[in-house]
Amino acid sequence: MPIGTTLTQFIIEEQRRIAGATGDFTALLNDLATSIKVISNAVNKGALIGVMGTLESENVQGETQKKLDVITNDIMLRHNEWAGHLAGMASEEMDEVYAIPGQYPLGKYLLVFDPLDGSSNVDINISVGTIFSILRAPVANRAAGTEDFLQPGVKQVCAGYALYGSSTMLVLTTGHGVNGFTLDREVGEFLLTHPNMRIPEDTKEFAINTSNRRFWEAPVQRYVEECLAGKEGPRGKDFNMRWVASMVAEVHRILTRGGIFMYPRDTKDPAKPGKLRLLYEANPMSMIVEQAGGASSTGYERILDIQPEGLHQRVAVILGSKNEVEVVVEYHRTA
Ligand code: AHM
Ligand code: MG
């Protein structure tokens, strides 16, 4: 579709390609796009509307919550609960599944999200994002329970993220490639600016939080050491390094110019097999990355194949340029 196509037209045209589509999914994406515009506005206005700073409360994972974590979670709930497309929602900021209020009809989809990923960055005015995943409810029009959400990533109907950066972008896939839209604030619409995004298969750029180095497992130690050894080392090329501490920004960079992102398993807290959450961080990002020609693994297995055991389950994440991810996976295989 041509550059400048509105998101609305884009998703309606996509729907026309699906036999028997009822328009439900299109309407759901429209509501999601509206929530993202509202979040973009709140994040953008920042201190002007008093939304910066931290709350006393903690979320279910024992992390301190930013005011904007709570505000953006609420925006996602309010804009997506009423239209009758969903059987339930789940979020990083909520312990349990969110039940659609009784006055609204139930639908056939499930929405899972991290309303403001990378929120440790909001007070310092660095990019943050929203990550979402849409699943089919095992039983339509019935209130969904936790079990219904525990579907492997390959079952996702749609995955996407919004990046609140120097411009606001919405990047999404419905399983037919990845497309990027930029918010035109004057027009109030997302317009197609990045059709068919593809991740270069090779890269010389890696992203990892090296302050955790002493906790990494041997294959990751080896990989990073070899990157740092540069031209003179076994890889025979110099690498560049980036760490934004905002997964959406890292994935967006990788979709734009290639790279590898790692939040690997480590021994820092043996109870946590990684930092990032499977259902609303690793799975949607893995679907996007694979749809753009990249790869995504824990080092030991493909992320999209993992059978989830809990809503807030954590997982190791190694994703990005295909050949580079393959190198790290090979180091795990042969360790
Ligand atoms: P959050 O969901 O609490 O924001 O945490 C997820 C974020 C990711 O966006 C980012 O990749 C990672 O945490 C950064 O972690 P660290 O603070 O260890 O650098
Ligand atoms: Mg997050």
Tab-separated table of C-alpha atoms and ligand atoms in Angstrom:
chain	number	residue	atom	x	y	z
A	1	MET	CA	0.000	0.000	0.000
A	2	PRO	CA	1.303	3.481	-0.816
A	3	ILE	CA	3.166	5.678	1.661
A	4	GLY	CA	0.686	7.958	3.427
A	5	THR	CA	-2.129	5.363	3.575
A	6	THR	CA	-3.966	5.853	6.860
A	7	LEU	CA	-3.830	3.066	9.443
A	8	THR	CA	-7.635	2.785	9.206
A	9	GLN	CA	-7.550	2.198	5.458
A	10	PHE	CA	-4.619	-0.178	5.836
A	11	ILE	CA	-6.386	-2.419	8.317
A	12	ILE	CA	-9.674	-2.383	6.413
A	13	GLU	CA	-7.832	-3.423	3.220
A	14	GLU	CA	-6.063	-6.193	5.209
A	15	GLN	CA	-9.411	-7.371	6.539
A	16	ARG	CA	-10.783	-7.660	2.998
A	17	ARG	CA	-8.134	-10.297	2.284
A	18	ILE	CA	-9.432	-12.507	5.095
A	19	ALA	CA	-12.429	-14.626	4.106
A	20	GLY	CA	-15.256	-14.369	6.619
A	21	ALA	CA	-13.763	-11.400	8.500
A	22	THR	CA	-16.483	-9.583	10.383
A	23	GLY	CA	-14.772	-6.255	11.018
A	24	ASP	CA	-14.321	-7.004	14.721
A	25	PHE	CA	-10.559	-7.151	14.474
A	26	THR	CA	-10.400	-3.939	12.456
A	27	ALA	CA	-12.512	-2.171	15.052
A	28	LEU	CA	-10.298	-3.506	17.851
A	29	LEU	CA	-7.171	-2.166	16.125
A	30	ASN	CA	-8.874	1.185	15.735
A	31	ASP	CA	-9.569	1.332	19.478
A	32	LEU	CA	-5.971	0.354	20.161
A	33	ALA	CA	-4.728	3.118	17.865
A	34	THR	CA	-6.891	5.590	19.788
A	35	SER	CA	-5.432	4.455	23.128
A	36	ILE	CA	-1.943	4.898	21.723
A	37	LYS	CA	-2.724	8.448	20.572
A	38	VAL	CA	-3.999	9.291	24.055
A	39	ILE	CA	-0.904	7.743	25.690
A	40	SER	CA	1.353	9.576	23.247
A	41	ASN	CA	-0.281	12.830	24.286
A	42	ALA	CA	0.199	12.141	28.020
A	43	VAL	CA	3.828	11.050	27.575
A	44	ASN	CA	4.528	14.033	25.334
A	45	LYS	CA	3.012	16.641	27.678
A	46	GLY	CA	4.935	15.106	30.587
A	47	ALA	CA	5.639	17.527	33.412
A	48	LEU	CA	3.163	20.068	31.958
A	49	ILE	CA	0.280	17.887	33.136
A	50	GLY	CA	1.941	16.551	36.302
A	51	VAL	CA	2.370	12.951	35.201
A	52	MET	CA	6.072	12.495	35.955
A	53	GLY	CA	7.524	10.738	38.985
A	54	THR	CA	7.095	7.585	40.999
A	55	LEU	CA	4.223	6.298	43.141
A	56	GLU	CA	4.463	4.653	46.559
A	57	SER	CA	2.899	1.494	45.102
A	58	GLU	CA	4.587	-1.535	43.537
A	59	ASN	CA	3.244	-3.714	40.738
A	60	VAL	CA	2.756	-7.467	41.009
A	61	GLN	CA	6.405	-8.025	40.141
A	62	GLY	CA	7.594	-5.932	43.066
A	63	GLU	CA	8.734	-3.070	40.827
A	64	THR	CA	8.036	0.534	41.795
A	65	GLN	CA	5.384	2.065	39.590
A	66	LYS	CA	5.701	5.362	37.783
A	67	LYS	CA	2.625	7.589	37.756
A	68	LEU	CA	2.577	7.078	34.014
A	69	ASP	CA	2.564	3.268	34.383
A	70	VAL	CA	-0.766	3.548	36.151
A	71	ILE	CA	-2.193	6.310	33.939
A	72	THR	CA	-1.312	4.507	30.706
A	73	ASN	CA	-2.667	1.202	32.028
A	74	ASP	CA	-5.931	2.934	32.730
A	75	ILE	CA	-6.012	4.487	29.251
A	76	MET	CA	-5.565	1.040	27.686
A	77	LEU	CA	-8.397	-0.415	29.790
A	78	ARG	CA	-10.866	2.436	29.248
A	79	HIS	CA	-10.407	2.604	25.465
A	80	ASN	CA	-10.545	-1.133	24.835
A	81	GLU	CA	-13.123	-2.484	27.282
A	82	TRP	CA	-16.377	-1.058	25.914
A	83	ALA	CA	-16.679	-2.032	22.256
A	84	GLY	CA	-17.427	-5.757	22.605
A	85	HIS	CA	-14.360	-7.157	20.822
A	86	LEU	CA	-12.592	-8.551	23.896
A	87	ALA	CA	-13.187	-11.421	26.318
A	88	GLY	CA	-10.541	-10.097	28.722
A	89	MET	CA	-7.299	-8.170	29.086
A	90	ALA	CA	-4.028	-8.744	30.923
A	91	SER	CA	-1.288	-6.231	31.649
A	92	GLU	CA	2.147	-5.928	33.216
A	93	GLU	CA	0.581	-3.573	35.736
A	94	MET	CA	-2.205	-5.900	36.911
A	95	ASP	CA	-1.789	-8.996	39.027
A	96	GLU	CA	-4.813	-10.811	37.609
A	97	VAL	CA	-6.738	-10.898	34.353
A	98	TYR	CA	-8.895	-7.787	33.856
A	99	ALA	CA	-12.545	-8.757	33.479
A	100	ILE	CA	-14.581	-6.702	31.009
A	101	PRO	CA	-17.145	-4.752	33.109
A	102	GLY	CA	-20.610	-6.313	33.117
A	103	GLN	CA	-22.316	-3.455	31.260
A	104	TYR	CA	-20.284	-4.188	28.101
A	105	PRO	CA	-20.614	-7.088	25.657
A	106	LEU	CA	-17.862	-9.710	25.437
A	107	GLY	CA	-16.004	-10.569	22.254
A	108	LYS	CA	-13.671	-13.115	20.712
A	109	TYR	CA	-10.218	-11.641	21.301
A	110	LEU	CA	-7.816	-11.285	24.226
A	111	LEU	CA	-5.569	-8.242	24.598
A	112	VAL	CA	-2.294	-8.426	26.539
A	113	PHE	CA	-0.062	-5.401	26.987
A	114	ASP	CA	2.735	-3.543	28.690
A	115	PRO	CA	1.224	-0.051	28.713
A	116	LEU	CA	4.519	1.798	29.197
A	117	ASP	CA	7.619	-0.252	28.635
A	118	GLY	CA	10.953	1.253	29.636
A	119	SER	CA	9.176	3.555	32.075
A	120	SER	CA	12.389	4.044	34.079
A	121	ASN	CA	13.181	6.374	31.156
A	122	VAL	CA	10.205	8.719	31.413
A	123	ASP	CA	11.637	11.125	33.958
A	124	ILE	CA	14.753	11.616	31.842
A	125	ASN	CA	12.857	12.184	28.582
A	126	ILE	CA	14.136	9.124	26.740
A	127	SER	CA	11.993	6.955	24.465
A	128	VAL	CA	9.409	4.634	25.967
A	129	GLY	CA	6.760	2.475	24.333
A	130	THR	CA	3.597	0.381	24.549
A	131	ILE	CA	3.770	-3.303	23.593
A	132	PHE	CA	0.664	-5.364	22.790
A	133	SER	CA	-0.357	-8.829	21.689
A	134	ILE	CA	-3.756	-10.013	20.466
A	135	LEU	CA	-4.844	-13.624	20.898
A	136	ARG	CA	-8.054	-15.399	19.996
A	137	ALA	CA	-10.119	-16.297	23.073
A	138	PRO	CA	-10.479	-20.109	23.257
A	139	VAL	CA	-14.198	-19.542	23.834
A	140	ALA	CA	-15.736	-16.404	22.319
A	141	ASN	CA	-18.176	-14.203	24.261
A	142	ARG	CA	-17.278	-15.731	27.631
A	143	ALA	CA	-15.263	-13.958	30.341
A	144	ALA	CA	-11.660	-15.110	29.943
A	145	GLY	CA	-9.644	-16.584	32.822
A	146	THR	CA	-5.867	-16.844	33.254
A	147	GLU	CA	-5.694	-20.230	31.477
A	148	ASP	CA	-7.131	-18.700	28.307
A	149	PHE	CA	-4.170	-16.326	28.041
A	150	LEU	CA	-1.541	-19.063	28.379
A	151	GLN	CA	-1.085	-19.590	24.642
A	152	PRO	CA	2.286	-19.905	22.915
A	153	GLY	CA	3.407	-16.904	20.861
A	154	VAL	CA	2.813	-18.701	17.555
A	155	LYS	CA	-0.916	-18.339	18.289
A	156	GLN	CA	-0.799	-14.511	18.283
A	157	VAL	CA	-3.207	-12.955	15.776
A	158	CYS	CA	-1.468	-9.610	15.905
A	159	ALA	CA	1.480	-8.033	17.703
A	160	GLY	CA	2.638	-4.460	17.812
A	161	TYR	CA	4.289	-1.643	19.624
A	162	ALA	CA	4.050	2.105	19.831
A	163	LEU	CA	7.279	4.040	20.202
A	164	TYR	CA	7.041	7.453	21.842
A	165	GLY	CA	10.298	8.848	20.491
A	166	SER	CA	11.193	11.936	18.511
A	167	SER	CA	8.037	10.993	16.638
A	168	THR	CA	5.305	8.584	17.713
A	169	MET	CA	5.209	5.412	15.658
A	170	LEU	CA	2.989	2.352	15.586
A	171	VAL	CA	4.581	-0.810	14.222
A	172	LEU	CA	2.486	-3.925	13.787
A	173	THR	CA	2.130	-7.319	12.220
A	174	THR	CA	-0.870	-9.532	11.614
A	175	GLY	CA	1.325	-12.313	10.289
A	176	HIS	CA	1.878	-10.830	6.819
A	177	GLY	CA	5.046	-8.805	7.322
A	178	VAL	CA	5.640	-5.728	9.450
A	179	ASN	CA	4.472	-2.217	8.722
A	180	GLY	CA	5.288	1.061	10.467
A	181	PHE	CA	3.025	4.106	10.782
A	182	THR	CA	3.936	7.582	12.031
A	183	LEU	CA	1.474	9.731	13.956
A	184	ASP	CA	0.715	12.981	12.149
A	185	ARG	CA	-0.422	15.096	15.083
A	186	GLU	CA	-2.107	17.796	12.954
A	187	VAL	CA	-4.130	15.232	11.012
A	188	GLY	CA	-4.633	13.037	14.096
A	189	GLU	CA	-3.947	9.841	12.135
A	190	PHE	CA	-1.251	7.221	11.868
A	191	LEU	CA	0.071	7.235	8.285
A	192	LEU	CA	2.043	4.444	6.642
A	193	THR	CA	5.689	5.545	6.513
A	194	HIS	CA	7.635	2.268	6.833
A	195	PRO	CA	6.028	-0.417	4.627
A	196	ASN	CA	7.332	-3.987	4.812
A	197	MET	CA	10.091	-3.463	7.389
A	198	ARG	CA	12.932	-6.004	7.067
A	199	ILE	CA	15.797	-6.728	9.450
A	200	PRO	CA	19.191	-7.094	7.746
A	201	GLU	CA	20.463	-10.660	8.309
A	202	ASP	CA	23.924	-9.546	9.416
A	203	THR	CA	24.945	-6.880	11.878
A	204	LYS	CA	27.854	-5.313	13.732
A	205	GLU	CA	25.777	-3.829	16.550
A	206	PHE	CA	24.829	-5.483	19.827
A	207	ALA	CA	22.749	-4.355	22.820
A	208	ILE	CA	23.042	-5.818	26.311
A	209	ASN	CA	23.210	-4.421	29.840
A	210	THR	CA	26.874	-5.154	30.579
A	211	SER	CA	26.488	-4.239	34.260
A	212	ASN	CA	25.070	-7.788	34.599
A	213	ARG	CA	28.108	-9.360	32.954
A	214	ARG	CA	29.277	-11.314	36.001
A	215	PHE	CA	25.893	-13.054	36.147
A	216	TRP	CA	25.709	-14.182	32.500
A	217	GLU	CA	26.005	-17.786	31.414
A	218	ALA	CA	29.111	-18.948	29.485
A	219	PRO	CA	27.678	-18.736	25.927
A	220	VAL	CA	26.696	-15.066	26.374
A	221	GLN	CA	30.057	-14.285	28.032
A	222	ARG	CA	31.784	-15.825	25.034
A	223	TYR	CA	29.642	-14.004	22.475
A	224	VAL	CA	30.134	-10.561	24.007
A	225	GLU	CA	33.879	-11.117	24.553
A	226	GLU	CA	34.216	-11.967	20.873
A	227	CYS	CA	32.281	-8.854	19.846
A	228	LEU	CA	34.529	-6.719	22.047
A	229	ALA	CA	37.654	-8.346	20.589
A	230	GLY	CA	36.656	-6.780	17.245
A	231	LYS	CA	38.715	-7.129	14.073
A	232	GLU	CA	41.553	-8.828	15.902
A	233	GLY	CA	39.236	-11.434	17.510
A	234	PRO	CA	37.569	-14.575	16.147
A	235	ARG	CA	34.706	-12.592	14.560
A	236	GLY	CA	37.125	-10.571	12.454
A	237	LYS	CA	35.065	-7.364	12.578
A	238	ASP	CA	34.552	-4.393	14.878
A	239	PHE	CA	31.203	-4.156	16.705
A	240	ASN	CA	29.295	-1.163	18.002
A	241	MET	CA	27.246	-1.249	21.221
A	242	ARG	CA	23.974	0.430	22.307
A	243	TRP	CA	21.771	0.148	25.414
A	244	VAL	CA	18.706	2.379	25.712
A	245	ALA	CA	17.085	0.412	28.583
A	246	SER	CA	13.867	0.619	26.582
A	247	MET	CA	13.098	-2.565	24.685
A	248	VAL	CA	10.778	-0.824	22.233
A	249	ALA	CA	13.531	1.590	21.219
A	250	GLU	CA	16.044	-1.264	20.867
A	251	VAL	CA	13.680	-3.368	18.723
A	252	HIS	CA	12.841	-0.352	16.603
A	253	ARG	CA	16.521	0.313	15.975
A	254	ILE	CA	17.001	-3.331	15.002
A	255	LEU	CA	14.020	-3.195	12.612
A	256	THR	CA	15.506	-0.095	11.049
A	257	ARG	CA	19.190	-0.952	10.698
A	258	GLY	CA	19.723	-4.446	12.136
A	259	GLY	CA	21.383	-5.507	15.372
A	260	ILE	CA	21.058	-7.996	18.188
A	261	PHE	CA	19.335	-7.386	21.545
A	262	MET	CA	19.927	-9.608	24.550
A	263	TYR	CA	18.411	-9.792	28.002
A	264	PRO	CA	19.751	-13.270	28.682
A	265	ARG	CA	19.204	-15.686	31.500
A	266	ASP	CA	21.529	-14.875	34.378
A	267	THR	CA	22.308	-15.993	37.916
A	268	LYS	CA	21.496	-12.640	39.574
A	269	ASP	CA	18.225	-13.928	40.952
A	270	PRO	CA	17.918	-17.705	40.410
A	271	ALA	CA	14.141	-17.411	40.814
A	272	LYS	CA	13.944	-15.331	37.601
A	273	PRO	CA	14.881	-16.976	34.303
A	274	GLY	CA	15.427	-13.588	32.636
A	275	LYS	CA	14.005	-10.119	33.185
A	276	LEU	CA	11.525	-9.661	30.373
A	277	ARG	CA	8.011	-11.022	30.451
A	278	LEU	CA	6.905	-13.662	27.948
A	279	LEU	CA	3.303	-12.731	27.242
A	280	TYR	CA	3.477	-8.973	26.749
A	281	GLU	CA	7.135	-8.272	25.947
A	282	ALA	CA	8.975	-11.281	24.509
A	283	ASN	CA	6.125	-12.818	22.476
A	284	PRO	CA	4.882	-9.725	20.630
A	285	MET	CA	8.437	-8.526	19.933
A	286	SER	CA	9.426	-12.019	18.745
A	287	MET	CA	6.495	-12.164	16.322
A	288	ILE	CA	7.417	-8.758	14.912
A	289	VAL	CA	11.100	-9.666	14.611
A	290	GLU	CA	10.385	-13.003	12.917
A	291	GLN	CA	7.876	-11.400	10.571
A	292	ALA	CA	10.594	-8.920	9.569
A	293	GLY	CA	13.025	-11.749	8.741
A	294	GLY	CA	14.883	-11.797	12.068
A	295	ALA	CA	15.106	-14.481	14.756
A	296	SER	CA	14.217	-14.692	18.434
A	297	SER	CA	15.341	-17.270	20.982
A	298	THR	CA	16.051	-17.782	24.650
A	299	GLY	CA	19.391	-19.244	23.560
A	300	TYR	CA	17.912	-22.683	24.112
A	301	GLU	CA	14.574	-22.517	22.270
A	302	ARG	CA	12.456	-20.385	19.948
A	303	ILE	CA	10.500	-17.946	22.106
A	304	LEU	CA	7.284	-18.236	20.073
A	305	ASP	CA	7.118	-21.983	20.804
A	306	ILE	CA	7.186	-21.671	24.605
A	307	GLN	CA	4.045	-22.889	26.357
A	308	PRO	CA	3.388	-20.174	28.988
A	309	GLU	CA	2.785	-21.224	32.575
A	310	GLY	CA	1.889	-17.889	34.101
A	311	LEU	CA	0.659	-14.442	33.100
A	312	HIS	CA	3.808	-12.704	34.297
A	313	GLN	CA	6.323	-15.406	33.447
A	314	ARG	CA	9.811	-14.161	32.651
A	315	VAL	CA	12.045	-15.406	29.896
A	316	ALA	CA	15.517	-14.870	28.435
A	317	VAL	CA	15.422	-12.879	25.191
A	318	ILE	CA	17.952	-12.895	22.350
A	319	LEU	CA	16.533	-11.345	19.187
A	320	GLY	CA	17.426	-9.474	16.036
A	321	SER	CA	19.464	-10.077	12.887
A	322	LYS	CA	19.065	-13.721	11.940
A	323	ASN	CA	22.682	-14.749	11.415
A	324	GLU	CA	23.843	-13.060	14.605
A	325	VAL	CA	21.110	-14.699	16.750
A	326	GLU	CA	22.163	-17.994	15.157
A	327	VAL	CA	25.748	-17.434	16.395
A	328	VAL	CA	24.539	-17.003	19.995
A	329	VAL	CA	22.197	-20.006	19.740
A	330	GLU	CA	25.084	-22.084	18.383
A	331	TYR	CA	27.213	-21.071	21.404
A	332	HIS	CA	24.411	-22.295	23.694
A	333	ARG	CA	24.154	-25.543	21.741
A	334	THR	CA	27.850	-26.283	21.968
A	335	ALA	CA	28.546	-24.950	25.489
B	1	AHM	P1	9.749	-2.420	32.408
B	1	AHM	O1	8.667	-3.210	31.731
B	1	AHM	O2	9.626	-2.428	33.897
B	1	AHM	O3	9.932	-1.065	31.826
B	1	AHM	O4	11.120	-3.260	32.158
B	1	AHM	C1	11.468	-3.662	30.870
B	1	AHM	C2	12.642	-2.860	30.384
B	1	AHM	C3	12.946	-3.064	28.936
B	1	AHM	O5	12.320	-2.111	28.128
B	1	AHM	C4	14.435	-2.902	28.877
B	1	AHM	O6	14.994	-3.643	27.834
B	1	AHM	C5	14.895	-3.399	30.207
B	1	AHM	O7	13.784	-3.311	31.084
B	1	AHM	C6	16.013	-2.594	30.766
B	1	AHM	O8	16.508	-3.198	31.893
B	1	AHM	P2	17.736	-2.621	32.755
B	1	AHM	O9	17.134	-1.598	33.643
B	1	AHM	O10	18.269	-3.815	33.445
B	1	AHM	O11	18.718	-2.028	31.794
B	2	MG	MG	7.907	-3.731	30.283
